[in-house]
PDB file of C-alpha atoms in Angstrom:
ATOM      1  CA  MET L   1     -98.255  69.345  16.857  1.00  0.00           C
ATOM      2  CA  ARG L   2     -98.531  72.770  18.532  1.00  0.00           C
ATOM      3  CA  GLU L   3    -100.989  73.964  15.871  1.00  0.00           C
ATOM      4  CA  ARG L   4    -103.194  70.891  16.387  1.00  0.00           C
ATOM      5  CA  LEU L   5    -103.258  71.344  20.152  1.00  0.00           C
ATOM      6  CA  GLY L   6    -103.994  75.057  19.784  1.00  0.00           C
ATOM      7  CA  SER L   7    -106.784  74.645  17.239  1.00  0.00           C
ATOM      8  CA  GLY L   8    -109.365  73.845  19.932  1.00  0.00           C
ATOM      9  CA  PRO L   9    -109.161  77.216  21.756  1.00  0.00           C
ATOM     10  CA  ARG L  10    -109.240  79.065  18.422  1.00  0.00           C
ATOM     11  CA  ILE L  11    -112.446  77.270  17.403  1.00  0.00           C
ATOM     12  CA  VAL L  12    -114.059  78.130  20.735  1.00  0.00           C
ATOM     13  CA  ARG L  13    -113.078  81.809  20.472  1.00  0.00           C
ATOM     14  CA  ALA L  14    -114.353  81.985  16.876  1.00  0.00           C
ATOM     15  CA  LEU L  15    -117.695  80.435  17.846  1.00  0.00           C
ATOM     16  CA  PHE L  16    -118.115  82.851  20.750  1.00  0.00           C
ATOM     17  CA  ALA L  17    -117.303  85.862  18.550  1.00  0.00           C
ATOM     18  CA  ALA L  18    -119.615  84.707  15.759  1.00  0.00           C
ATOM     19  CA  ILE L  19    -122.614  84.324  18.067  1.00  0.00           C
ATOM     20  CA  LEU L  20    -121.985  87.764  19.541  1.00  0.00           C
ATOM     21  CA  ALA L  21    -121.461  89.359  16.124  1.00  0.00           C
ATOM     22  CA  LEU L  22    -124.666  87.931  14.709  1.00  0.00           C
ATOM     23  CA  GLY L  23    -126.856  87.856  17.779  1.00  0.00           C
ATOM     24  CA  ILE L  24    -126.318  91.243  19.399  1.00  0.00           C
ATOM     25  CA  PRO L  25    -127.303  93.370  16.363  1.00  0.00           C
ATOM     26  CA  ILE L  26    -130.456  91.275  16.001  1.00  0.00           C
ATOM     27  CA  ALA L  27    -131.166  91.573  19.737  1.00  0.00           C
ATOM     28  CA  ILE L  28    -130.819  95.372  19.545  1.00  0.00           C
ATOM     29  CA  ALA L  29    -132.859  95.773  16.365  1.00  0.00           C
ATOM     30  CA  LEU L  30    -135.895  93.660  17.209  1.00  0.00           C
ATOM     31  CA  PRO L  31    -137.076  94.903  20.674  1.00  0.00           C
ATOM     32  CA  SER L  32    -138.831  98.282  20.755  1.00  0.00           C
ATOM     33  CA  ASP L  33    -137.691  99.622  24.132  1.00  0.00           C
ATOM     34  CA  LEU L  34    -134.229 100.064  25.693  1.00  0.00           C
ATOM     35  CA  ASN L  35    -134.710  97.627  28.580  1.00  0.00           C
ATOM     36  CA  ALA L  36    -135.743  94.862  26.206  1.00  0.00           C
ATOM     37  CA  LYS L  37    -132.700  95.550  24.028  1.00  0.00           C
ATOM     38  CA  VAL L  38    -130.411  95.230  27.101  1.00  0.00           C
ATOM     39  CA  TYR L  39    -132.042  91.987  28.218  1.00  0.00           C
ATOM     40  CA  ALA L  40    -131.891  90.550  24.706  1.00  0.00           C
ATOM     41  CA  SER L  41    -128.189  91.456  24.380  1.00  0.00           C
ATOM     42  CA  GLY L  42    -127.445  89.816  27.741  1.00  0.00           C
ATOM     43  CA  ALA L  43    -129.303  86.685  26.671  1.00  0.00           C
ATOM     44  CA  VAL L  44    -127.262  86.496  23.489  1.00  0.00           C
ATOM     45  CA  ALA L  45    -124.045  86.858  25.504  1.00  0.00           C
ATOM     46  CA  LEU L  46    -125.114  84.023  27.839  1.00  0.00           C
ATOM     47  CA  ILE L  47    -126.019  81.801  24.879  1.00  0.00           C
ATOM     48  CA  ALA L  48    -122.628  82.530  23.297  1.00  0.00           C
ATOM     49  CA  ALA L  49    -120.795  81.691  26.544  1.00  0.00           C
ATOM     50  CA  ALA L  50    -122.757  78.442  26.973  1.00  0.00           C
ATOM     51  CA  ALA L  51    -122.057  77.445  23.374  1.00  0.00           C
ATOM     52  CA  ALA L  52    -118.363  78.200  23.840  1.00  0.00           C
ATOM     53  CA  ILE L  53    -118.198  76.088  27.013  1.00  0.00           C
ATOM     54  CA  LEU L  54    -119.918  73.176  25.266  1.00  0.00           C
ATOM     55  CA  ALA L  55    -117.583  73.451  22.283  1.00  0.00           C
ATOM     56  CA  ALA L  56    -114.550  73.512  24.575  1.00  0.00           C
ATOM     57  CA  ALA L  57    -115.739  70.359  26.330  1.00  0.00           C
ATOM     58  CA  LEU L  58    -116.259  68.567  23.019  1.00  0.00           C
ATOM     59  CA  VAL L  59    -112.802  69.574  21.755  1.00  0.00           C
ATOM     60  CA  ARG L  60    -111.188  68.444  25.002  1.00  0.00           C
ATOM     61  CA  ARG L  61    -113.020  65.100  24.898  1.00  0.00           C
ATOM     62  CA  ARG L  62    -111.880  64.455  21.332  1.00  0.00           C
ATOM     63  CA  ARG L  63    -108.288  65.208  22.239  1.00  0.00           C
ATOM     64  CA  GLU L  64    -108.114  63.033  25.382  1.00  0.00           C
ATOM     65  CA  PRO L  65    -107.702  59.632  23.615  1.00  0.00           C
ATOM     66  CA  ALA L  66    -104.684  60.937  21.695  1.00  0.00           C
ATOM     67  CA  ASP L  67    -103.141  62.297  24.878  1.00  0.00           C
ATOM     68  CA  ALA L  68    -103.792  59.033  26.738  1.00  0.00           C
ATOM     69  CA  SER L  69    -102.181  57.037  23.958  1.00  0.00           C
ATOM     70  CA  ARG L  70     -98.864  58.685  24.734  1.00  0.00           C
ATOM     71  CA  VAL L  71     -98.877  57.177  28.240  1.00  0.00           C
ATOM     72  CA  ALA L  72     -96.859  53.950  28.379  1.00  0.00           C
ATOM     73  CA  ALA L  73     -99.224  51.007  28.665  1.00  0.00           C
ATOM     74  CA  PRO L  74     -98.306  47.798  30.482  1.00  0.00           C
ATOM     75  CA  ARG L  75     -96.526  45.323  28.270  1.00  0.00           C
ATOM     76  CA  SER L  76     -98.683  42.544  26.923  1.00  0.00           C
ATOM     77  CA  ALA L  77     -97.601  39.101  25.818  1.00  0.00           C
ATOM     78  CA  GLN L  78     -97.641  40.333  22.216  1.00  0.00           C
ATOM     79  CA  ASP L  79     -95.508  43.374  23.056  1.00  0.00           C
ATOM     80  CA  ASP L  80     -93.046  41.277  25.063  1.00  0.00           C
ATOM     81  CA  PRO L  81     -93.095  37.695  23.739  1.00  0.00           C
ATOM     82  CA  SER L  82     -89.838  36.807  25.511  1.00  0.00           C
ATOM     83  CA  GLY L  83     -91.226  37.844  28.903  1.00  0.00           C
ATOM     84  CA  THR L  84     -88.041  39.787  29.688  1.00  0.00           C
ATOM     85  CA  GLY L  85     -89.409  43.316  29.420  1.00  0.00           C
ATOM     86  CA  ARG L  86     -90.727  43.485  32.971  1.00  0.00           C
ATOM     87  CA  TRP L  87     -90.366  41.710  36.289  1.00  0.00           C
ATOM     88  CA  SER L  88     -92.565  38.711  37.006  1.00  0.00           C
ATOM     89  CA  LEU L  89     -92.422  35.562  39.089  1.00  0.00           C
ATOM     90  CA  GLU L  90     -92.171  33.533  35.911  1.00  0.00           C
ATOM     91  CA  LEU L  91     -89.101  35.485  34.815  1.00  0.00           C
ATOM     92  CA  LEU L  92     -87.551  35.229  38.268  1.00  0.00           C
ATOM     93  CA  ARG L  93     -87.919  31.443  38.210  1.00  0.00           C
ATOM     94  CA  ARG L  94     -86.331  31.231  34.784  1.00  0.00           C
ATOM     95  CA  LEU L  95     -83.068  32.643  36.124  1.00  0.00           C
ATOM     96  CA  GLU L  96     -80.396  30.005  36.563  1.00  0.00           C
ATOM     97  CA  TRP L  97     -78.930  29.734  40.056  1.00  0.00           C
ATOM     98  CA  ARG L  98     -75.827  31.863  39.413  1.00  0.00           C
ATOM     99  CA  ARG L  99     -77.731  34.668  37.666  1.00  0.00           C
ATOM    100  CA  PHE L 100     -80.235  34.701  40.527  1.00  0.00           C
ATOM    101  CA  GLU L 101     -77.341  34.989  42.932  1.00  0.00           C
ATOM    102  CA  GLU L 102     -75.867  37.874  40.930  1.00  0.00           C
ATOM    103  CA  LEU L 103     -79.259  39.602  40.962  1.00  0.00           C
ATOM    104  CA  CYS L 104     -79.552  39.298  44.740  1.00  0.00           C
ATOM    105  CA  THR L 105     -76.023  40.649  45.208  1.00  0.00           C
ATOM    106  CA  ALA L 106     -76.765  43.606  42.926  1.00  0.00           C
ATOM    107  CA  TYR L 107     -80.008  44.300  44.800  1.00  0.00           C
ATOM    108  CA  TYR L 108     -78.199  44.734  48.109  1.00  0.00           C
ATOM    109  CA  GLU L 109     -75.532  46.853  46.451  1.00  0.00           C
ATOM    110  CA  ALA L 110     -78.333  49.066  45.125  1.00  0.00           C
ATOM    111  CA  LEU L 111     -79.431  49.503  48.755  1.00  0.00           C
ATOM    112  CA  GLY L 112     -75.954  50.802  49.589  1.00  0.00           C
ATOM    113  CA  PHE L 113     -74.331  47.688  51.069  1.00  0.00           C
ATOM    114  CA  ALA L 114     -70.879  46.513  50.204  1.00  0.00           C
ATOM    115  CA  THR L 115     -70.821  42.762  49.564  1.00  0.00           C
ATOM    116  CA  THR L 116     -68.393  39.912  49.990  1.00  0.00           C
ATOM    117  CA  GLN L 117     -68.721  36.372  48.657  1.00  0.00           C
ATOM    118  CA  ALA L 118     -67.433  32.998  49.761  1.00  0.00           C
ATOM    119  CA  ARG L 119     -68.341  29.834  47.865  1.00  0.00           C
ATOM    120  CA  SER L 120     -69.933  27.167  50.008  1.00  0.00           C
ATOM    121  CA  GLY L 121     -71.575  23.812  49.480  1.00  0.00           C
ATOM    122  CA  ALA L 122     -71.612  21.333  46.652  1.00  0.00           C
ATOM    123  CA  ASP L 123     -74.336  23.225  44.793  1.00  0.00           C
ATOM    124  CA  GLY L 124     -71.946  26.083  44.097  1.00  0.00           C
ATOM    125  CA  GLY L 125     -73.951  28.608  46.094  1.00  0.00           C
ATOM    126  CA  ALA L 126     -72.259  31.473  47.870  1.00  0.00           C
ATOM    127  CA  ASP L 127     -72.534  33.069  51.267  1.00  0.00           C
ATOM    128  CA  ILE L 128     -72.986  36.771  50.525  1.00  0.00           C
ATOM    129  CA  GLY L 129     -71.777  39.002  53.316  1.00  0.00           C
ATOM    130  CA  LEU L 130     -73.408  42.415  53.748  1.00  0.00           C
ATOM    131  CA  VAL L 131     -71.351  45.313  55.017  1.00  0.00           C
ATOM    132  CA  ALA L 132     -73.317  48.432  55.910  1.00  0.00           C
ATOM    133  CA  GLY L 133     -72.023  51.818  54.832  1.00  0.00           C
ATOM    134  CA  GLY L 134     -69.213  52.979  57.110  1.00  0.00           C
ATOM    135  CA  ALA L 135     -68.840  49.573  58.801  1.00  0.00           C
ATOM    136  CA  ASP L 136     -65.699  47.491  58.618  1.00  0.00           C
ATOM    137  CA  GLN L 137     -67.185  44.040  59.072  1.00  0.00           C
ATOM    138  CA  VAL L 138     -70.016  41.849  57.824  1.00  0.00           C
ATOM    139  CA  SER L 139     -73.318  42.348  59.647  1.00  0.00           C
ATOM    140  CA  SER L 140     -75.513  39.818  57.785  1.00  0.00           C
ATOM    141  CA  VAL L 141     -75.092  36.647  55.744  1.00  0.00           C
ATOM    142  CA  VAL L 142     -77.303  36.102  52.691  1.00  0.00           C
ATOM    143  CA  GLN L 143     -77.895  32.849  50.833  1.00  0.00           C
ATOM    144  CA  CYS L 144     -79.845  32.399  47.587  1.00  0.00           C
ATOM    145  CA  LYS L 145     -81.971  29.517  46.362  1.00  0.00           C
ATOM    146  CA  GLY L 146     -83.013  30.119  42.789  1.00  0.00           C
ATOM    147  CA  SER L 147     -83.692  28.289  39.530  1.00  0.00           C
ATOM    148  CA  SER L 148     -85.939  25.238  39.917  1.00  0.00           C
ATOM    149  CA  VAL L 149     -86.409  25.523  43.683  1.00  0.00           C
ATOM    150  CA  TYR L 150     -90.139  26.193  44.197  1.00  0.00           C
ATOM    151  CA  THR L 151     -90.579  25.243  47.852  1.00  0.00           C
ATOM    152  CA  VAL L 152     -87.693  25.640  50.254  1.00  0.00           C
ATOM    153  CA  GLY L 153     -87.667  23.426  53.322  1.00  0.00           C
ATOM    154  CA  ILE L 154     -85.850  23.635  56.604  1.00  0.00           C
ATOM    155  CA  LYS L 155     -82.498  22.247  55.407  1.00  0.00           C
ATOM    156  CA  PRO L 156     -81.251  25.430  53.661  1.00  0.00           C
ATOM    157  CA  VAL L 157     -82.361  27.477  56.672  1.00  0.00           C
ATOM    158  CA  ARG L 158     -80.295  25.258  58.971  1.00  0.00           C
ATOM    159  CA  GLU L 159     -77.339  25.591  56.609  1.00  0.00           C
ATOM    160  CA  LEU L 160     -77.638  29.367  56.712  1.00  0.00           C
ATOM    161  CA  ARG L 161     -77.727  29.282  60.514  1.00  0.00           C
ATOM    162  CA  ALA L 162     -74.516  27.242  60.491  1.00  0.00           C
ATOM    163  CA  ALA L 163     -72.882  29.772  58.126  1.00  0.00           C
ATOM    164  CA  MET L 164     -73.926  32.616  60.428  1.00  0.00           C
ATOM    165  CA  ALA L 165     -72.379  30.849  63.409  1.00  0.00           C
ATOM    166  CA  ALA L 166     -69.153  30.145  61.504  1.00  0.00           C
ATOM    167  CA  ALA L 167     -68.857  33.798  60.482  1.00  0.00           C
ATOM    168  CA  GLY L 168     -69.874  35.114  63.887  1.00  0.00           C
ATOM    169  CA  VAL L 169     -72.744  37.069  62.326  1.00  0.00           C
ATOM    170  CA  PRO L 170     -76.045  37.469  64.206  1.00  0.00           C
ATOM    171  CA  GLN L 171     -78.362  38.007  61.215  1.00  0.00           C
ATOM    172  CA  GLY L 172     -79.161  36.067  58.068  1.00  0.00           C
ATOM    173  CA  VAL L 173     -81.333  36.353  54.969  1.00  0.00           C
ATOM    174  CA  LEU L 174     -82.478  33.504  52.737  1.00  0.00           C
ATOM    175  CA  LEU L 175     -83.742  34.544  49.297  1.00  0.00           C
ATOM    176  CA  ALA L 176     -85.706  32.137  47.104  1.00  0.00           C
ATOM    177  CA  CYS L 177     -87.646  32.229  43.826  1.00  0.00           C
ATOM    178  CA  GLY L 178     -90.408  30.125  45.312  1.00  0.00           C
ATOM    179  CA  THR L 179     -91.970  29.840  48.755  1.00  0.00           C
ATOM    180  CA  PHE L 180     -90.974  28.387  52.123  1.00  0.00           C
ATOM    181  CA  THR L 181     -92.472  25.524  54.080  1.00  0.00           C
ATOM    182  CA  SER L 182     -94.126  26.215  57.417  1.00  0.00           C
ATOM    183  CA  GLU L 183     -91.308  24.270  59.098  1.00  0.00           C
ATOM    184  CA  ALA L 184     -88.702  26.574  57.541  1.00  0.00           C
ATOM    185  CA  LYS L 185     -90.655  29.646  58.641  1.00  0.00           C
ATOM    186  CA  GLU L 186     -90.998  28.365  62.186  1.00  0.00           C
ATOM    187  CA  PHE L 187     -87.283  27.619  62.485  1.00  0.00           C
ATOM    188  CA  SER L 188     -86.264  31.008  61.086  1.00  0.00           C
ATOM    189  CA  ARG L 189     -88.280  32.949  63.671  1.00  0.00           C
ATOM    190  CA  GLY L 190     -86.080  31.843  66.523  1.00  0.00           C
ATOM    191  CA  GLU L 191     -82.785  32.214  64.657  1.00  0.00           C
ATOM    192  CA  ASN L 192     -82.932  35.848  63.492  1.00  0.00           C
ATOM    193  CA  ILE L 193     -83.227  34.749  59.859  1.00  0.00           C
ATOM    194  CA  GLN L 194     -85.332  36.666  57.354  1.00  0.00           C
ATOM    195  CA  LEU L 195     -86.998  34.567  54.655  1.00  0.00           C
ATOM    196  CA  VAL L 196     -87.681  36.387  51.379  1.00  0.00           C
ATOM    197  CA  ASP L 197     -89.710  34.452  48.809  1.00  0.00           C
ATOM    198  CA  GLY L 198     -90.039  35.320  45.125  1.00  0.00           C
ATOM    199  CA  ALA L 199     -93.078  37.569  45.487  1.00  0.00           C
ATOM    200  CA  GLU L 200     -91.482  39.513  48.342  1.00  0.00           C
ATOM    201  CA  LEU L 201     -88.239  39.923  46.414  1.00  0.00           C
ATOM    202  CA  LEU L 202     -90.162  41.419  43.487  1.00  0.00           C
ATOM    203  CA  ARG L 203     -91.882  43.834  45.880  1.00  0.00           C
ATOM    204  CA  LYS L 204     -88.503  44.882  47.236  1.00  0.00           C
ATOM    205  CA  ILE L 205     -87.120  45.440  43.741  1.00  0.00           C
ATOM    206  CA  GLY L 206     -90.255  47.401  42.869  1.00  0.00           C
ATOM    207  CA  ALA L 207     -89.631  49.704  45.838  1.00  0.00           C
ATOM    208  CA  LEU L 208     -86.283  50.802  44.386  1.00  0.00           C
ATOM    209  CA  ALA L 209     -85.934  53.864  42.178  1.00  0.00           C
ATOM    210  CA  PRO L 210     -87.211  53.032  38.650  1.00  0.00           C
ATOM    211  CA  GLU L 211     -83.758  53.323  37.117  1.00  0.00           C
ATOM    212  CA  GLN L 212     -82.362  50.892  39.701  1.00  0.00           C
ATOM    213  CA  GLY L 213     -85.135  48.379  38.999  1.00  0.00           C
ATOM    214  CA  GLN L 214     -84.459  48.617  35.266  1.00  0.00           C
ATOM    215  CA  ALA L 215     -80.726  48.166  35.811  1.00  0.00           C
ATOM    216  CA  LEU L 216     -81.404  44.981  37.787  1.00  0.00           C
ATOM    217  CA  LEU L 217     -83.745  43.732  35.048  1.00  0.00           C
ATOM    218  CA  LYS L 218     -81.070  44.379  32.433  1.00  0.00           C
ATOM    219  CA  LEU L 219     -78.507  42.521  34.533  1.00  0.00           C
ATOM    220  CA  ALA L 220     -80.838  39.570  35.099  1.00  0.00           C
ATOM    221  CA  THR L 221     -81.817  39.101  31.446  1.00  0.00           C
ATOM    222  CA  ALA L 222     -78.510  39.777  29.693  1.00  0.00           C
ATOM    223  CA  GLY L 223     -77.321  36.948  27.439  1.00  0.00           C
ATOM    224  CA  ASP L 224     -78.153  33.359  28.354  1.00  0.00           C
ATOM    225  CA  PHE L 225     -79.743  33.752  31.774  1.00  0.00           C
ATOM    226  CA  SER L 226     -81.610  30.436  31.978  1.00  0.00           C
ATOM    227  CA  THR L 227     -79.082  27.706  31.137  1.00  0.00           C
ATOM    228  CA  PRO L 228     -77.535  26.568  34.450  1.00  0.00           C
ATOM    229  CA  THR L 229     -73.861  27.085  35.191  1.00  0.00           C
ATOM    230  CA  CYS L 230     -71.947  24.020  36.297  1.00  0.00           C
ATOM    231  CA  PRO L 231     -71.123  24.527  40.003  1.00  0.00           C
ATOM    232  CA  ALA L 232     -67.819  22.699  39.639  1.00  0.00           C
ATOM    233  CA  CYS L 233     -66.528  23.982  36.291  1.00  0.00           C
ATOM    234  CA  GLY L 234     -68.113  27.427  36.096  1.00  0.00           C
ATOM    235  CA  ILE L 235     -69.300  26.944  32.496  1.00  0.00           C
ATOM    236  CA  LYS L 236     -72.756  26.748  30.955  1.00  0.00           C
ATOM    237  CA  MET L 237     -74.214  23.251  30.909  1.00  0.00           C
ATOM    238  CA  THR L 238     -75.813  21.501  27.946  1.00  0.00           C
ATOM    239  CA  ALA L 239     -79.129  19.740  27.412  1.00  0.00           C
ATOM    240  CA  ARG L 240     -78.978  15.958  27.611  1.00  0.00           C
ATOM    241  CA  THR L 241     -81.473  13.087  27.651  1.00  0.00           C
ATOM    242  CA  SER L 242     -81.369  10.115  29.981  1.00  0.00           C
ATOM    243  CA  SER L 243     -80.674   6.922  28.021  1.00  0.00           C
ATOM    244  CA  THR L 244     -82.784   4.836  30.419  1.00  0.00           C
ATOM    245  CA  GLU L 245     -85.786   7.064  31.227  1.00  0.00           C
ATOM    246  CA  GLY L 246     -85.764   9.497  28.309  1.00  0.00           C
ATOM    247  CA  ARG L 247     -85.834  12.367  30.808  1.00  0.00           C
ATOM    248  CA  LYS L 248     -84.224  15.653  29.790  1.00  0.00           C
ATOM    249  CA  PHE L 249     -81.674  17.263  32.102  1.00  0.00           C
ATOM    250  CA  TRP L 250     -78.716  19.634  32.136  1.00  0.00           C
ATOM    251  CA  GLY L 251     -75.250  18.072  32.115  1.00  0.00           C
ATOM    252  CA  CYS L 252     -71.748  19.502  32.240  1.00  0.00           C
ATOM    253  CA  LEU L 253     -69.859  19.878  28.980  1.00  0.00           C
ATOM    254  CA  ASN L 254     -66.858  18.281  30.686  1.00  0.00           C
ATOM    255  CA  TYR L 255     -68.630  14.928  31.136  1.00  0.00           C
ATOM    256  CA  PRO L 256     -67.426  12.266  31.972  1.00  0.00           C
ATOM    257  CA  ARG L 257     -64.738  14.133  33.883  1.00  0.00           C
ATOM    258  CA  CYS L 258     -67.467  16.193  35.537  1.00  0.00           C
ATOM    259  CA  LYS L 259     -70.769  14.483  36.256  1.00  0.00           C
ATOM    260  CA  ARG L 260     -72.739  17.411  37.691  1.00  0.00           C
ATOM    261  CA  THR L 261     -76.359  17.528  36.538  1.00  0.00           C
ATOM    262  CA  PHE L 262     -79.461  19.685  36.990  1.00  0.00           C
ATOM    263  CA  PHE L 263     -83.023  18.442  36.560  1.00  0.00           C
ATOM    264  CA  GLY L 264     -84.678  21.836  36.258  1.00  0.00           C
ATOM    265  CA  ALA L 265     -88.376  22.562  36.467  1.00  0.00           C
ATOM    266  CA  SER L 266     -88.918  26.170  35.453  1.00  0.00           C
ATOM    267  CA  ASN L 267     -85.875  26.159  33.158  1.00  0.00           C
ATOM    268  CA  ALA L 268     -85.765  22.530  32.063  1.00  0.00           C
ATOM    269  CA  PRO L 269     -84.212  21.730  28.677  1.00  0.00           C
ATOM    270  CA  ALA L 270     -86.636  22.023  25.770  1.00  0.00           C
TER     271      ALA L 270
END
């Protein structure tokens, strides 16, 4: 490799020397007076320098494509058919609710927060408490709405406000894969609640150090990250089909003892 990269300068030096070696004797021999010989020799030297510069430019231009090829190019669909090699909204929406929750928790830990969790609600979601470095109590409550939730309305925002009041915490954050309704945004403004949609969450992850972003991607996509976890039993659900409508859905493996179901959108059963 070193010889190939060094061959360009050697070619340029050889060309320069050859023009001088051949041209200067001719320039000295042909003119009759001394001044003409000096001018002719100078002209040969200029021609040699110009030829060397042109040769160097051509060598550099030929080498640039090879150098550029060593730069990592963005992954294409062919390079990454599973869609798990880089962050995207599509990937974020494929995460089942518990994996999305784990991702959000890990994100705040990457920022330096300590976290606490308390399960709340029938959907199995958790209130994630954020404890700033050096503090001894929770300063913010975070809730996550992932999986098939594309548009989040005011109800989850009200539930977060109630959780903040119960914990005596003045700040809250609601993270979602999708977007928020205007009603949810309006309510949050007066309640000290930050709404983070999927696009904003990806921007926040992208602002982390590259190794932290890759660690979060590895966490998010490890194993089966799209099949929902049963909120009641804590096990992966299974694909089922409605006997009346023929609609596919996720059902708990412990049916009929557990009748929890998920009718996913982004991660619906195949």
